Every structure is written in C-alpha cells, then in structure tokens.
XYZ file of C-alpha atoms in Angstrom:
731
model
C 65.444 138.476 89.228
C 68.449 137.724 87.558
C 68.397 140.137 84.964
C 67.545 143.256 87.344
C 71.001 141.897 89.219
C 73.412 142.029 86.252
C 71.522 145.425 84.840
C 72.374 147.231 88.109
C 75.591 145.367 89.037
C 77.235 146.058 85.788
C 76.146 149.516 85.090
C 76.846 150.758 88.604
C 80.353 148.827 88.852
C 81.009 150.670 85.262
C 79.855 154.100 86.541
C 81.770 153.456 89.765
C 85.172 152.273 88.345
C 85.156 155.066 85.638
C 84.464 157.640 88.219
C 87.624 156.021 90.522
C 89.653 156.284 87.072
C 88.988 159.900 86.473
C 89.875 160.705 90.049
C 92.775 158.929 90.310
C 94.309 156.769 87.407
C 98.119 156.768 88.277
C 97.482 155.730 91.607
C 96.266 152.110 92.047
C 96.715 152.051 95.688
C 94.463 154.846 96.191
C 92.269 153.767 93.706
C 92.040 150.185 95.533
C 90.953 152.097 98.540
C 87.681 153.732 97.166
C 84.751 151.520 98.616
C 82.713 152.172 95.894
C 85.656 150.908 93.479
C 86.169 147.216 95.560
C 82.125 146.786 95.632
C 81.449 147.222 91.662
C 84.530 145.012 91.145
C 83.167 142.144 93.260
C 79.821 143.350 92.222
C 81.195 142.862 88.185
C 82.551 139.115 89.110
C 79.705 138.514 91.357
C 77.355 139.091 88.284
C 79.929 137.031 85.644
C 79.492 134.055 88.100
C 75.955 134.040 88.232
C 75.590 134.118 84.128
C 78.388 131.417 83.901
C 76.433 129.240 85.902
C 72.711 129.755 84.786
C 73.571 129.704 81.196
C 76.310 127.121 81.130
C 73.801 124.340 82.435
C 71.220 125.430 80.920
C 70.520 122.348 78.888
C 72.069 119.847 80.763
C 70.281 117.047 83.190
C 71.676 117.520 86.872
C 71.815 113.522 87.200
C 73.968 113.232 83.799
C 77.376 112.323 83.329
C 78.159 115.464 81.442
C 76.301 117.782 83.871
C 78.939 116.893 86.385
C 81.760 117.347 83.708
C 80.615 121.100 82.955
C 79.684 122.320 86.378
C 83.114 121.265 86.752
C 84.655 123.352 84.392
C 81.972 125.880 85.329
C 83.330 125.659 89.049
C 87.052 126.211 88.372
C 86.228 129.110 85.757
C 84.598 130.937 88.710
C 87.041 130.059 91.055
C 89.773 131.918 89.119
C 87.374 135.079 89.035
C 87.081 135.225 92.567
C 90.382 134.485 93.444
C 91.439 137.117 91.145
C 88.940 139.556 92.648
C 90.147 138.633 95.954
C 93.924 139.120 95.644
C 93.118 142.742 93.780
C 90.454 143.865 96.536
C 93.066 141.994 99.009
C 92.227 142.130 103.015
C 89.155 140.925 104.142
C 88.480 139.836 100.617
C 91.974 137.420 101.193
C 90.482 136.501 104.625
C 87.324 133.871 102.927
C 89.259 133.150 100.207
C 91.460 131.190 102.962
C 88.660 130.403 104.608
C 87.015 128.563 101.488
C 90.563 126.931 100.815
C 90.413 125.471 104.131
C 87.262 123.351 103.261
C 87.922 120.039 102.117
C 84.750 117.707 101.810
C 82.703 120.650 102.186
C 82.983 122.526 99.022
C 84.045 121.965 95.474
C 87.299 120.741 94.510
C 88.012 122.880 92.179
C 87.581 126.355 94.798
C 89.315 124.880 97.634
C 92.667 123.979 95.684
C 92.163 127.165 93.782
C 91.443 129.300 97.204
C 94.468 127.522 98.711
C 97.411 128.940 97.230
C 96.182 132.137 98.798
C 97.697 131.104 102.199
C 101.190 131.664 100.470
C 100.249 134.674 97.825
C 98.861 137.092 99.896
C 100.073 140.625 98.661
C 102.645 142.854 100.433
C 102.674 146.419 101.613
C 105.432 148.947 101.351
C 107.811 149.064 104.063
C 107.749 152.353 104.098
C 104.263 152.023 104.996
C 104.711 149.704 107.372
C 106.971 151.654 109.013
C 104.542 154.830 109.358
C 102.121 152.305 111.139
C 104.660 151.486 113.992
C 105.501 154.931 114.523
C 101.802 156.080 114.463
C 100.822 153.384 116.845
C 103.556 153.713 119.105
C 104.942 157.069 119.280
C 108.307 156.843 118.705
C 110.706 156.374 115.586
C 111.434 153.135 114.109
C 115.279 153.758 114.755
C 114.293 154.286 118.320
C 112.663 151.237 118.892
C 114.539 148.404 117.126
C 118.344 148.083 116.868
C 117.106 147.036 112.712
C 113.792 145.766 111.146
C 114.695 143.292 107.853
C 112.825 144.852 104.597
C 112.011 141.758 103.507
C 108.863 140.072 104.870
C 109.427 136.744 106.859
C 105.510 135.742 105.356
C 102.501 137.939 104.198
C 99.435 137.410 105.470
C 95.709 138.693 104.131
C 95.888 141.154 107.220
C 99.462 141.778 107.978
C 102.688 140.773 107.248
C 105.421 140.280 109.641
C 109.413 140.940 109.577
C 112.493 139.935 111.469
C 114.081 142.727 114.061
C 115.925 143.056 116.563
C 115.341 145.254 119.579
C 117.872 147.452 121.364
C 119.146 144.779 123.686
C 119.830 142.440 120.912
C 116.857 140.995 121.594
C 115.735 138.761 118.030
C 111.717 139.549 117.937
C 109.497 138.702 114.894
C 106.955 141.619 114.160
C 103.636 141.584 113.558
C 102.289 144.911 111.129
C 98.516 145.143 109.785
C 98.514 146.272 106.009
C 97.667 150.094 106.208
C 94.010 149.743 104.516
C 93.213 146.741 106.070
C 91.302 148.497 108.646
C 90.046 151.239 106.809
C 88.223 149.145 104.316
C 87.416 146.122 106.258
C 83.732 148.047 107.117
C 82.784 148.152 103.568
C 84.501 144.897 102.340
C 82.320 143.218 104.757
C 79.042 145.129 104.026
C 79.853 143.996 99.759
C 80.323 140.356 100.787
C 77.130 140.478 103.109
C 75.142 141.832 100.174
C 76.545 139.595 97.356
C 76.074 136.371 99.485
C 72.539 137.262 99.884
C 72.071 138.368 96.272
C 73.143 134.688 94.941
C 71.244 133.026 97.512
C 68.294 134.868 96.145
C 69.135 133.773 92.241
C 70.109 130.174 93.356
C 68.121 128.731 96.040
C 70.432 126.032 96.941
C 73.679 128.509 97.725
C 73.342 128.579 101.290
C 76.249 130.131 102.366
C 75.380 133.244 104.120
C 77.244 131.671 107.113
C 80.809 132.580 105.310
C 79.943 136.371 104.846
C 78.323 136.401 108.823
C 81.305 134.558 110.211
C 83.515 136.722 108.328
C 81.727 139.392 109.552
C 81.583 138.714 113.284
C 85.499 137.608 113.248
C 87.399 139.815 111.357
C 87.180 142.938 113.754
C 88.284 140.513 116.372
C 91.229 139.459 114.277
C 92.577 142.700 113.353
C 92.803 143.825 117.189
C 96.283 142.875 117.633
C 96.073 143.355 121.144
C 93.778 140.619 121.864
C 95.562 138.338 119.895
C 97.976 138.918 122.612
C 95.965 138.094 124.874
C 95.439 134.622 122.922
C 99.154 134.001 123.149
C 99.285 134.591 126.692
C 96.421 132.407 127.366
C 97.518 129.614 124.900
C 100.617 129.584 126.571
C 99.346 129.108 130.088
C 96.827 126.301 128.824
C 99.315 124.275 127.024
C 102.328 125.036 129.482
C 102.531 121.261 130.443
C 103.329 119.818 126.848
C 107.127 120.525 126.793
C 106.887 120.235 122.964
C 104.915 123.146 122.219
C 106.241 126.716 122.000
C 104.282 129.684 122.031
C 106.092 132.844 121.151
C 106.712 134.904 124.085
C 105.222 138.364 123.610
C 106.773 142.199 123.934
C 103.977 143.851 125.348
C 105.628 147.479 125.329
C 106.619 146.621 121.289
C 102.317 146.156 121.044
C 99.311 147.864 119.692
C 95.891 147.772 118.425
C 97.724 147.080 114.707
C 101.349 145.761 115.873
C 102.834 142.573 117.560
C 106.314 141.983 118.434
C 106.870 138.509 119.761
C 109.658 136.446 119.898
C 111.793 134.744 117.170
C 110.834 131.380 116.518
C 112.929 129.346 113.868
C 111.201 125.830 112.047
C 109.789 125.076 108.988
C 106.250 124.706 107.886
C 104.035 121.533 109.303
C 103.769 120.181 105.987
C 107.209 120.006 104.909
C 108.188 116.488 104.924
C 111.520 116.882 103.522
C 112.418 118.792 106.201
C 111.310 116.483 108.628
C 113.325 113.467 107.067
C 116.521 115.383 106.818
C 115.966 116.408 110.645
C 115.324 112.599 111.551
C 112.022 113.723 113.077
C 108.972 111.167 113.330
C 106.152 112.307 111.163
C 103.703 110.150 113.160
C 105.031 112.024 116.157
C 104.234 114.906 114.919
C 100.945 113.916 113.960
C 100.294 112.106 117.387
C 101.123 115.510 118.926
C 99.279 117.721 117.059
C 96.166 115.876 117.935
C 97.458 115.975 121.437
C 97.458 119.310 121.121
C 93.866 120.133 119.712
C 92.570 117.829 121.462
C 93.236 119.486 124.358
C 92.153 123.088 123.202
C 88.705 121.377 122.221
C 87.717 119.103 124.759
C 89.731 120.601 128.009
C 90.222 124.167 127.655
C 87.561 124.876 125.007
C 90.113 127.842 123.471
C 90.798 126.759 120.489
C 93.105 128.034 117.539
C 90.842 128.301 114.562
C 93.592 128.890 111.934
C 96.211 125.820 111.741
C 97.077 126.182 108.335
C 100.698 124.561 107.756
C 102.434 127.863 107.983
C 101.001 129.035 111.072
C 102.358 125.734 112.558
C 106.035 125.596 112.427
C 108.291 122.664 113.502
C 111.094 123.131 115.190
C 114.019 121.085 115.620
C 116.103 120.328 118.479
C 120.007 119.565 117.939
C 122.592 117.132 119.892
C 119.682 114.861 120.375
C 118.667 111.419 119.172
C 115.765 110.738 121.053
C 112.627 111.169 118.527
C 110.522 111.792 121.257
C 112.421 115.306 122.340
C 114.644 116.225 118.681
C 111.154 118.647 117.796
C 108.632 120.909 119.167
C 105.704 122.334 117.169
C 105.439 126.092 117.215
C 102.150 127.642 117.252
C 101.954 131.188 115.336
C 99.031 133.135 114.483
C 96.614 133.617 117.471
C 93.844 136.161 116.088
C 91.050 133.854 115.897
C 90.167 131.326 118.605
C 86.781 129.791 119.387
C 85.424 129.820 122.800
C 83.414 126.311 123.084
C 80.709 126.379 125.940
C 81.056 122.906 128.443
C 77.958 121.823 127.043
C 78.915 122.236 123.288
C 82.223 120.151 123.897
C 80.183 117.301 125.852
C 77.823 117.323 123.278
C 80.793 116.733 120.711
C 83.070 114.515 122.789
C 79.698 112.156 122.813
C 79.165 112.241 119.147
C 82.980 111.495 118.501
C 82.608 108.441 120.709
C 79.175 107.172 119.246
C 81.343 107.496 115.541
C 84.331 105.389 117.376
C 81.817 102.648 118.736
C 79.869 102.450 115.375
C 76.416 103.114 117.366
C 74.693 104.864 114.790
C 71.247 104.987 116.556
C 73.046 107.151 119.207
C 74.674 109.052 116.671
C 70.957 109.772 115.277
C 70.307 110.763 118.791
C 73.433 112.927 119.849
C 73.201 114.939 116.468
C 69.759 116.908 117.137
C 71.846 118.847 120.074
C 73.223 119.893 116.649
C 70.372 120.299 114.586
C 70.962 118.195 111.638
C 67.953 115.828 112.449
C 67.799 113.531 109.028
C 71.339 115.235 108.167
C 73.288 113.069 110.541
C 74.895 111.004 108.373
C 76.251 113.344 106.046
C 77.407 115.652 109.173
C 79.255 112.641 110.335
C 81.520 112.148 107.236
C 81.298 115.911 107.261
C 82.916 115.712 110.970
C 85.581 113.056 110.585
C 86.414 113.631 106.463
C 85.654 109.819 105.913
C 82.922 108.115 103.896
C 79.651 106.576 105.205
C 80.814 103.066 104.529
C 84.213 103.776 106.853
C 82.118 105.196 109.446
C 79.403 102.360 109.644
C 82.625 99.844 109.523
C 84.957 101.428 111.905
C 87.041 104.825 111.134
C 89.879 103.472 113.208
C 89.901 100.197 111.383
C 89.371 101.170 107.736
C 92.784 102.381 106.148
C 92.203 106.538 104.558
C 93.195 105.535 101.187
C 93.190 108.109 97.741
C 90.415 106.160 96.513
C 88.601 107.162 99.520
C 89.642 110.783 99.656
C 89.080 111.549 96.022
C 85.642 110.012 95.842
C 84.708 112.333 98.937
C 85.767 115.250 97.099
C 84.177 114.739 94.012
C 81.031 113.417 96.229
C 80.949 117.025 97.331
C 80.020 118.687 94.212
C 76.808 116.472 93.686
C 76.135 116.924 97.862
C 76.907 120.801 97.580
C 73.025 121.528 98.573
C 72.904 119.154 101.305
C 76.238 120.096 102.865
C 75.124 123.634 102.636
C 72.240 122.751 104.670
C 73.913 121.089 106.884
C 76.412 124.426 107.796
C 73.696 126.439 107.955
C 72.443 124.433 110.324
C 74.910 123.577 113.036
C 75.731 125.480 115.545
C 77.982 128.667 114.957
C 80.887 127.145 116.907
C 80.795 124.339 115.076
C 82.034 125.798 111.831
C 85.460 127.254 113.042
C 85.871 123.815 114.261
C 84.904 122.007 111.076
C 87.907 124.489 109.566
C 90.485 123.565 111.827
C 89.673 120.136 111.373
C 90.325 120.233 107.935
C 93.279 122.299 107.911
C 94.481 119.307 110.530
C 94.190 116.751 108.346
C 95.375 118.458 105.433
C 98.782 118.197 107.079
C 98.074 114.963 108.167
C 97.963 113.974 103.931
C 100.734 115.487 103.691
C 102.696 114.073 106.129
C 101.213 110.653 104.604
C 100.063 110.292 108.422
C 96.275 109.525 108.068
C 95.990 106.001 108.263
C 97.929 106.395 111.503
C 95.742 105.466 114.539
C 97.819 107.869 116.795
C 95.260 110.602 116.168
C 92.652 108.919 118.213
C 94.596 108.109 121.357
C 94.396 112.025 122.366
C 90.866 112.353 121.315
C 89.657 109.421 123.154
C 91.975 110.452 126.184
C 90.140 114.187 126.228
C 86.924 113.130 125.769
C 87.212 110.316 128.621
C 87.969 113.002 131.021
C 85.005 115.412 129.658
C 82.434 112.820 129.424
C 80.992 111.295 132.986
C 82.442 107.876 132.683
C 79.603 106.498 134.741
C 77.065 107.317 132.120
C 75.337 104.057 131.290
C 73.759 104.822 128.539
C 76.983 104.363 126.620
C 76.802 100.704 127.515
C 74.651 97.741 125.848
C 72.382 95.826 128.136
C 74.385 93.068 128.270
C 77.389 95.768 129.763
C 74.529 96.879 132.154
C 74.203 93.307 133.406
C 77.691 92.537 133.627
C 79.157 95.667 134.719
C 77.699 96.250 138.527
C 79.699 98.555 140.228
C 81.333 102.667 139.031
C 84.571 101.304 139.678
C 84.248 98.588 136.936
C 82.198 100.436 134.919
C 84.746 103.216 134.700
C 87.198 100.581 133.420
C 85.365 98.964 131.088
C 84.364 102.591 129.004
C 88.391 103.283 129.252
C 89.104 99.969 127.687
C 85.832 99.750 125.216
C 87.250 103.338 123.531
C 91.202 102.578 124.389
C 90.756 99.221 121.918
C 88.703 100.731 119.599
C 91.436 103.776 119.341
C 94.674 101.801 118.766
C 96.306 99.183 117.200
C 97.511 96.412 119.845
C 101.108 95.255 119.233
C 100.169 91.484 118.243
C 102.561 89.773 115.803
C 101.716 86.957 113.927
C 104.138 83.873 114.577
C 105.059 81.370 111.761
C 106.198 78.234 113.346
C 106.606 77.196 117.154
C 109.369 79.153 117.680
C 109.743 81.615 114.634
C 108.833 85.324 115.664
C 108.661 87.959 113.031
C 110.908 90.955 113.466
C 108.943 93.678 114.897
C 109.583 97.334 112.608
C 107.471 99.550 112.173
C 104.255 99.369 113.505
C 102.001 100.114 110.798
C 103.417 97.544 108.900
C 103.375 94.132 111.704
C 100.581 94.858 113.992
C 97.552 93.150 113.340
C 94.310 94.810 114.050
C 92.256 93.890 117.044
C 88.590 94.359 117.668
C 87.328 95.923 120.821
C 85.336 93.101 121.609
C 86.948 90.867 123.977
C 85.149 87.691 122.722
C 86.742 88.746 119.051
C 90.334 88.999 120.521
C 89.820 85.828 122.475
C 88.590 83.745 119.178
C 91.667 84.642 117.486
C 93.782 82.945 119.827
C 92.689 79.826 117.575
C 94.681 80.870 115.056
C 97.852 81.342 116.904
C 97.555 85.435 116.618
C 97.687 85.430 120.543
C 99.189 82.598 123.068
C 97.036 81.909 126.198
C 98.065 81.476 129.135
C 98.119 77.313 129.520
C 99.501 74.347 131.196
C 102.812 74.997 129.370
C 103.539 77.771 132.365
C 104.353 76.515 135.592
C 100.787 77.553 137.642
C 99.638 77.748 141.236
C 96.554 75.315 142.168
C 93.873 75.808 144.831
C 90.145 76.306 144.665
C 88.759 80.150 144.495
C 85.489 82.057 145.716
C 82.997 82.286 142.596
C 82.747 85.926 143.207
C 86.520 86.164 142.309
C 86.577 83.868 139.192
C 83.234 85.681 137.973
C 85.520 89.077 138.060
C 88.567 87.848 136.440
C 86.145 86.323 133.785
C 84.923 89.763 133.080
C 88.138 91.028 132.499
C 89.205 91.281 128.568
C 90.871 88.504 127.215
C 93.340 91.053 125.643
C 94.086 91.829 129.171
C 94.795 88.724 130.123
C 96.380 86.803 127.751
C 100.246 87.158 126.582
C 101.268 87.776 123.294
C 103.478 85.830 121.234
C 106.564 88.405 122.192
C 105.567 88.826 125.800
C 105.668 85.205 125.736
C 109.490 85.756 124.624
C 110.302 88.053 127.180
C 108.714 85.250 130.206
C 111.040 82.663 128.597
C 114.219 85.022 128.369
C 113.477 85.974 132.247
C 113.161 82.691 133.425
C 115.982 80.716 131.437
C 117.922 84.093 132.970
C 116.759 83.216 136.317
C 117.476 79.170 135.788
C 121.141 80.169 134.862
C 121.098 81.330 138.056
C 119.677 78.571 140.025
C 116.389 80.334 140.399
C 112.781 78.632 140.148
C 110.529 79.789 137.006
C 107.863 82.029 138.575
C 104.146 81.208 137.740
C 102.315 83.167 135.037
C 99.449 85.330 136.806
C 96.340 86.357 134.955
C 96.665 89.126 137.267
C 99.469 90.638 137.315
C 99.642 90.251 133.234
C 96.289 92.548 133.954
C 97.795 94.796 135.906
C 101.340 95.058 133.156
C 98.887 95.439 130.534
C 96.723 98.251 131.980
C 99.607 100.110 132.919
C 101.123 100.133 129.644
C 97.653 101.128 127.951
C 98.502 104.152 130.460
C 101.866 104.321 129.722
C 101.138 104.874 126.523
C 98.284 107.249 126.473
C 99.985 109.612 128.978
C 103.389 109.537 128.238
C 104.853 109.532 131.982
C 108.213 111.311 130.996
C 109.769 113.724 132.869
C 109.796 114.376 136.456
C 107.456 111.641 136.390
C 109.102 108.275 135.814
C 107.720 104.943 134.187
C 106.132 103.828 137.577
C 103.565 106.913 137.605
C 99.541 106.339 137.211
C 97.783 108.801 135.164
C 94.332 109.965 136.662
C 92.512 108.354 133.160
C 91.299 105.085 134.899
C 89.540 103.311 138.161
C 93.012 103.529 140.230
C 94.721 106.185 142.386
C 96.530 108.410 140.177
C 100.419 109.469 141.285
C 103.379 110.844 140.485
C 106.141 108.679 140.953
C 109.441 109.760 141.561
C 112.992 108.163 142.100
C 112.814 109.291 146.104
C 109.758 106.453 146.215
C 107.480 108.331 148.463
C 104.920 106.865 146.739
C 105.996 103.568 146.475
C 102.662 102.403 148.375
C 100.814 103.465 145.343
C 102.409 100.896 143.051
C 102.451 98.225 145.280
C 98.862 98.537 145.219
C 97.520 98.642 142.284
C 97.410 94.398 141.707
C 94.694 94.991 144.806
C 92.888 98.201 143.346
C 92.728 96.664 140.308
C 91.874 92.831 140.837
C 91.449 90.346 143.510
C 95.429 89.411 143.777
C 95.867 89.356 147.829
C 99.412 90.477 147.652
C 101.664 93.610 146.615
C 103.179 94.080 143.305
C 106.400 95.219 142.675
C 106.984 96.678 139.008
C 110.159 96.491 136.646
C 109.599 99.431 133.481
C 111.273 100.214 130.518
C 111.016 102.765 127.694
C 112.511 102.813 124.400
C 111.656 105.801 121.564
C 111.402 102.424 118.931
C 109.010 99.517 119.043
C 109.791 97.830 122.220
C 110.951 94.150 121.632
C 111.584 91.507 124.386
C 115.140 91.742 123.404
C 115.193 95.214 123.957
C 113.380 95.125 127.212
C 115.225 91.982 128.603
C 118.860 93.763 127.758
C 117.732 97.384 129.480
C 116.538 95.506 132.189
C 119.661 93.520 132.534
C 122.156 96.097 132.265
C 120.197 97.865 135.068
C 121.387 96.897 138.246
C 118.315 97.712 140.661
C 116.209 95.449 137.840
C 118.845 92.754 137.887
C 118.674 92.791 141.239
C 114.526 92.139 141.409
C 114.629 89.600 138.322
C 117.684 87.502 140.292
C 116.674 88.067 143.871
C 119.202 89.628 145.117
C 120.511 93.382 147.280
C 116.871 94.081 148.810
C 115.340 91.278 146.984
C 117.112 88.469 148.283
C 115.437 85.865 150.286
C 112.298 87.103 148.658
C 110.440 84.221 146.815
C 108.179 85.043 143.684
C 105.153 83.213 143.714
C 103.875 84.778 140.690
C 104.585 87.170 137.448
C 102.777 89.137 134.896
C 104.311 90.466 131.889
C 103.007 93.189 129.008
C 104.294 94.712 125.977
C 102.762 98.000 124.317
C 104.784 99.825 121.253
C 107.478 101.713 123.324
C 106.877 100.301 126.695
C 107.096 96.961 128.317
C 106.338 96.224 132.154
C 106.708 93.174 134.204
C 105.556 92.626 137.634
C 106.150 90.348 140.295
C 104.653 89.024 143.673
C 105.124 87.332 146.640
C 101.345 86.312 146.648
C 100.374 82.880 144.627
C 97.855 83.724 142.021
C 94.879 81.499 141.815
C 92.986 82.960 139.287
C-alpha cells in the first residue's frame, strides 16, 4: 500500500506540476489556483511525511527513550513540511493548519507550536484584487462606496483580510474582504485533504484524524459565507448585551455581501498582550474572569459558541478617564464566521461532567461520559476537557495549582498517547470537537496572562452550570446528604454552596498572635485554600485559621426548638463562623458605638449566615449598575430582586433572614464594595463616611430609638455586608 501510494502520488505530482508550469510559468498565482497543482503539492508532502515516519522509526523500540527523541525530531520536520505546503496552497489549508495550532494537549507539541504561527502569518492578497471583489459584489465602484480604504491591512487571516475604511458620512469602519481565490479553490482543497487524510489512515492504522478533514469540509462553506457571519454577529450581540464589558461590532448591512463584511471599527490590543495591559493598568485576572463569563454564558446558557477565540480575535479595549479596574476596559469579540450550536441535552451532559470533575466524583464522571461515547477512556477525556493531569483531577483542579512542570508533562505525554487521543476525538460527539478547540484557545490566553492558577475561571463556569442543571437532582448528593437535606429548598441551597466553595478560595487570613492581622494584599498570595466540607473547615478553627463565635462576644441566652437547632447545625461552618478580618470589623463597629454611648450588639449565627451568603451571591453575580448592592440574584433558594435607590423592593431585603434561617425578625443591611481586596479598615471607613450607613450603625435618623439585638458580618474578596436585627438570635 505504501509503495503504491508513493509511486502514484510522487509521479502524479511531478506530472501535474510540470504541466502547470508549462501552461503558465510566469504567473505563480495562476499556477497556484490550478487544483491539480495544489493537489500534487499536497500529495508529494503527504508521501514525504509517510516515508519519513516509516523509515526514521523503523529500527526503534517504541518504549525506548531513543524512540521518543527520534519521533520528536520527525514530528518537527514533518510539521515544518506541512506548514510550508499550507502556506503555498493558502486558503483552506491555512485554516486547517490554524486548527491544528489550537489543539494544545491533543497533538504533539512540535505540530502545535509550528502551526500556531499561522494565526499571524497568513498570506496577503493584492489590494486591487480585493477592490475588484468589493465592486463585483456591491455593484458600485469603491470610490462611490467609501471615502477611503487604507491599503495596508489591519489583519490577514486564512480566508480574508481586513482593512480600515471611512464611509462617505465619515464613519470609520473595518471592511473584511474574502481572498479572491479561496471560494473557487475550496471544493478541490477539501477533496484533496479528505483523500490524503484517508490515505494516511490506511498506511498508519493509528492515524485517526479523519475527523479533522471532515470538520473542515463541514465548516468551511459556512465560514466562507459572510452574510452568515453578519447574522452571527447580530445574534451574539443580542445574547451578550447584558454584559456591559463586552463589545460586539455593529454590522453595516448595506455594505455587506457573501464575500464582503463591513463592521464598526474597534480599537484594542490582543488578548495576550500582557505589556499593554500593564501599561493601561488593566487587571489580567479580571480579563480572564470576564472571558470565563462570556464563554460560559455561550456554552451553557445560550448554546451558541464562538469557536475561534484565538488572541487575535479578542481585543482588550482600554477605557480612559476611569481608575475603577472593573470599568477600565472592554472585551471586543471579532471574527464570527464559525459558531457551534449546542443542543440543550448536550449542554446538560457537559455541565454535569464538569460538576463531577469539580466534585472529584470519579464514579459519576465515568457514568456521565458514556453519553459522550468514550467509555474506558473517560479519564483521558477528563484530562482533554480540563487541560490538566489525571493526578490533579483526582486531587481537585480548583485546589491544585497549574504549574509549568504539569504543563510540560502534559505536552510531552501527548506524543506518547497520540493513538488514544485520536481514538477519543473520533468517538466524541462532533459538537465537542469545536468546544475542545475553544477551551484550548482560552487556556492559551490564560497562560499568556499568567492567570491559569486563578480560581476565578471556575466561578462563571459553576454559575452557568447551576442555572442549567436541575438543582433538585438528588443523584449529585451522597447518602449522608440525602439523609440530612430533606426538602427542596435546603437541597438547592446545599448544591449552590457545594459548587461555590469548591470553585473559589475563601478569604481567610492567618493570625500571628492574638491581635496581629496579616495585611490583605493580593488574593493569590494571602488567601488560604478551604475545602468544601464544612467539617474540614470547622476543624481548621483549632489551628486559628478561623475564629469561632464564642463567649467573648455578647450573646442572647434562651432555649430553642430542636427543629430549628438542627437546621442551624446543618449550615456550613464557614458560613456561620467569623474570620479574623470579620472579627476585627465587628470590634471596630462596636468600639465606634461605645464611643457614642451605645451598647455592643450580640453576634448572630443566623445574620452572619445571611451576610456571608449575600457576599457569595454578590461576588458571582456582580450587582453593579442599575441594581445596587442590596440586590439578590436568581441563583439561590431565595426571592431574587433588583434593589434600586427608591427602596421599592425593601421588603425583599428585610425578609432574607427569615427566608434563609430560623431568625424571627427583619434584617437591615449595610453593604459596600471596593475594586481592590476588601479589608476591615476599608469597610469601616466607607460606612462611617456615608450618612445613611452611619445613621444605622449609631441608631440615628430613621433608626433613632431602635434597639438592635443581633448583628452578622460577612466579607468576601471585594464585598462586605453587615446585617442588623431587632430580634435576638437564640441560635
């Protein structure tokens, strides 16, 4: 088979190439547009690669170190050969090369790194040829349509290139014009790639990458239709309009066709440009977090996913005249030619798989991955989905830092397990292939920004999964959980916090001495990991990571019902126990009251629980803008509300202690936010200097004559809440 393939492939290539040169030896573009020449060039390269692998590895033991060293050399040689033929053939060949370059951890490192450069080095078309395309499609001369078009491209991609232009009314736009020969050559190119991939699969039984050609054949015609891309732009703009930090360019339909797309011109730098972010004081962790929000929303909520988010297609646009790091940039999404539509049942199964990974539930993971056809390869599939080693998955990917050693190990192992990886990629649903590409491209951006160790990416993922997965699905609970959590409200509450505390690091500061507090600087340096189990959290109080509520605080004394006592006992200890920073804030508030002749207020377990729950909710739902900090999302077992300054929704805030705990009275909240890490000093100063908050603390104004008998405090990263109650808390 090999000899026959080589003989016909090489001789055939020489023949068609010679004929093409004879026909038009002076016109390289004309030569390149001849299908037989492009086929012959690709066939010759494929044959050369096949021979190189067969002969170079002939006398090596696949289990030996020498084999691994040798195959790495062959991978690199062959990757460069492929890149060379992709660049010469252009169009669809560049596109498939870019796809290979996006498959970190799935293909040998030599191929991935070699093909990555194709994202930035796609061949340019002559501006005169592009003008001809515009005039043919839009029916008018370029000068009648545009005031000017910059002949230097903003960017060049495999299928098109983009130029800055000005409309007749002075509007600055970006015009994306398809390379002239791409569509004409695409049918032949797809046939060529499919034929050669099938030949290689016949020669090398372990070569199971036919799916790559099949996916290109399916997606290329879609990407070549710029009217479809315009539809995608408008659809995703509607889907993401609630996120003010996202910018999707406006489409100018009257200047669009199947090969021409005119859009709003957007400024910005690449998503992996770390230096530009430092220069503009942009928080890279916030960039990663918001990318996570955008793509989690696409995958889990909308089922409409941008499948080419390489760094050149995501711009970070600085916003001047603001020091607030939450508002000093926008994320601009470009290149909307390829979207994957995900059916709801696919999204549900995928969300359940992610939750089983975050929960380290290997038995559940094995069961769920049967829906994706991977069966005994479920562990490898989990590694592919997360981009993490199996040991890290077993220990908890939200708890084990992603190190350069782990990254290098995964990339090296990809060569050893190429056969198994290719089997998995052939087995999984086709929708999953583009999701894996999207995952890898986003992880690549995180690596460039040095944010892969940040746990913030798990927050939007968990939030969207909560919205999708049935919160009453008892299969996610252990037997102990079933016995303990009896009703639907508590079950939903249990799942909400189980996912949240597995997804982020809680702000707990180590104590050195009784009255010494470690300065709270950057989250990554000062926060200690906390396990999701309330028992493990509670046990840490013995080591002074947490200060439990005890007799040092004033406390109401009274007998209470066993039913309510049991309810309170079920609350996770981390939500009813003050951290050292929260204790410090409590004493600052009580000392301030004492200076004005007011008594100390007993600490309430129930109100502390409500305070901390609200901090959790604020941290993941970010109630900034029209809805203020007293708002509650729709993620938990409570009545959601958008709280506004007219106080029309006040009853939904006052009732929260009764909704969430056995507390009998109303609760009144003061809340604050900072774009930096919250400290007791910051919270206290903000409240003291705000007249309405100061009045509540000191029983002035509308609060004069009120006697607060319970208080609860919560702090989490950027937020702090304090709840006051008129009824004592006996729990």
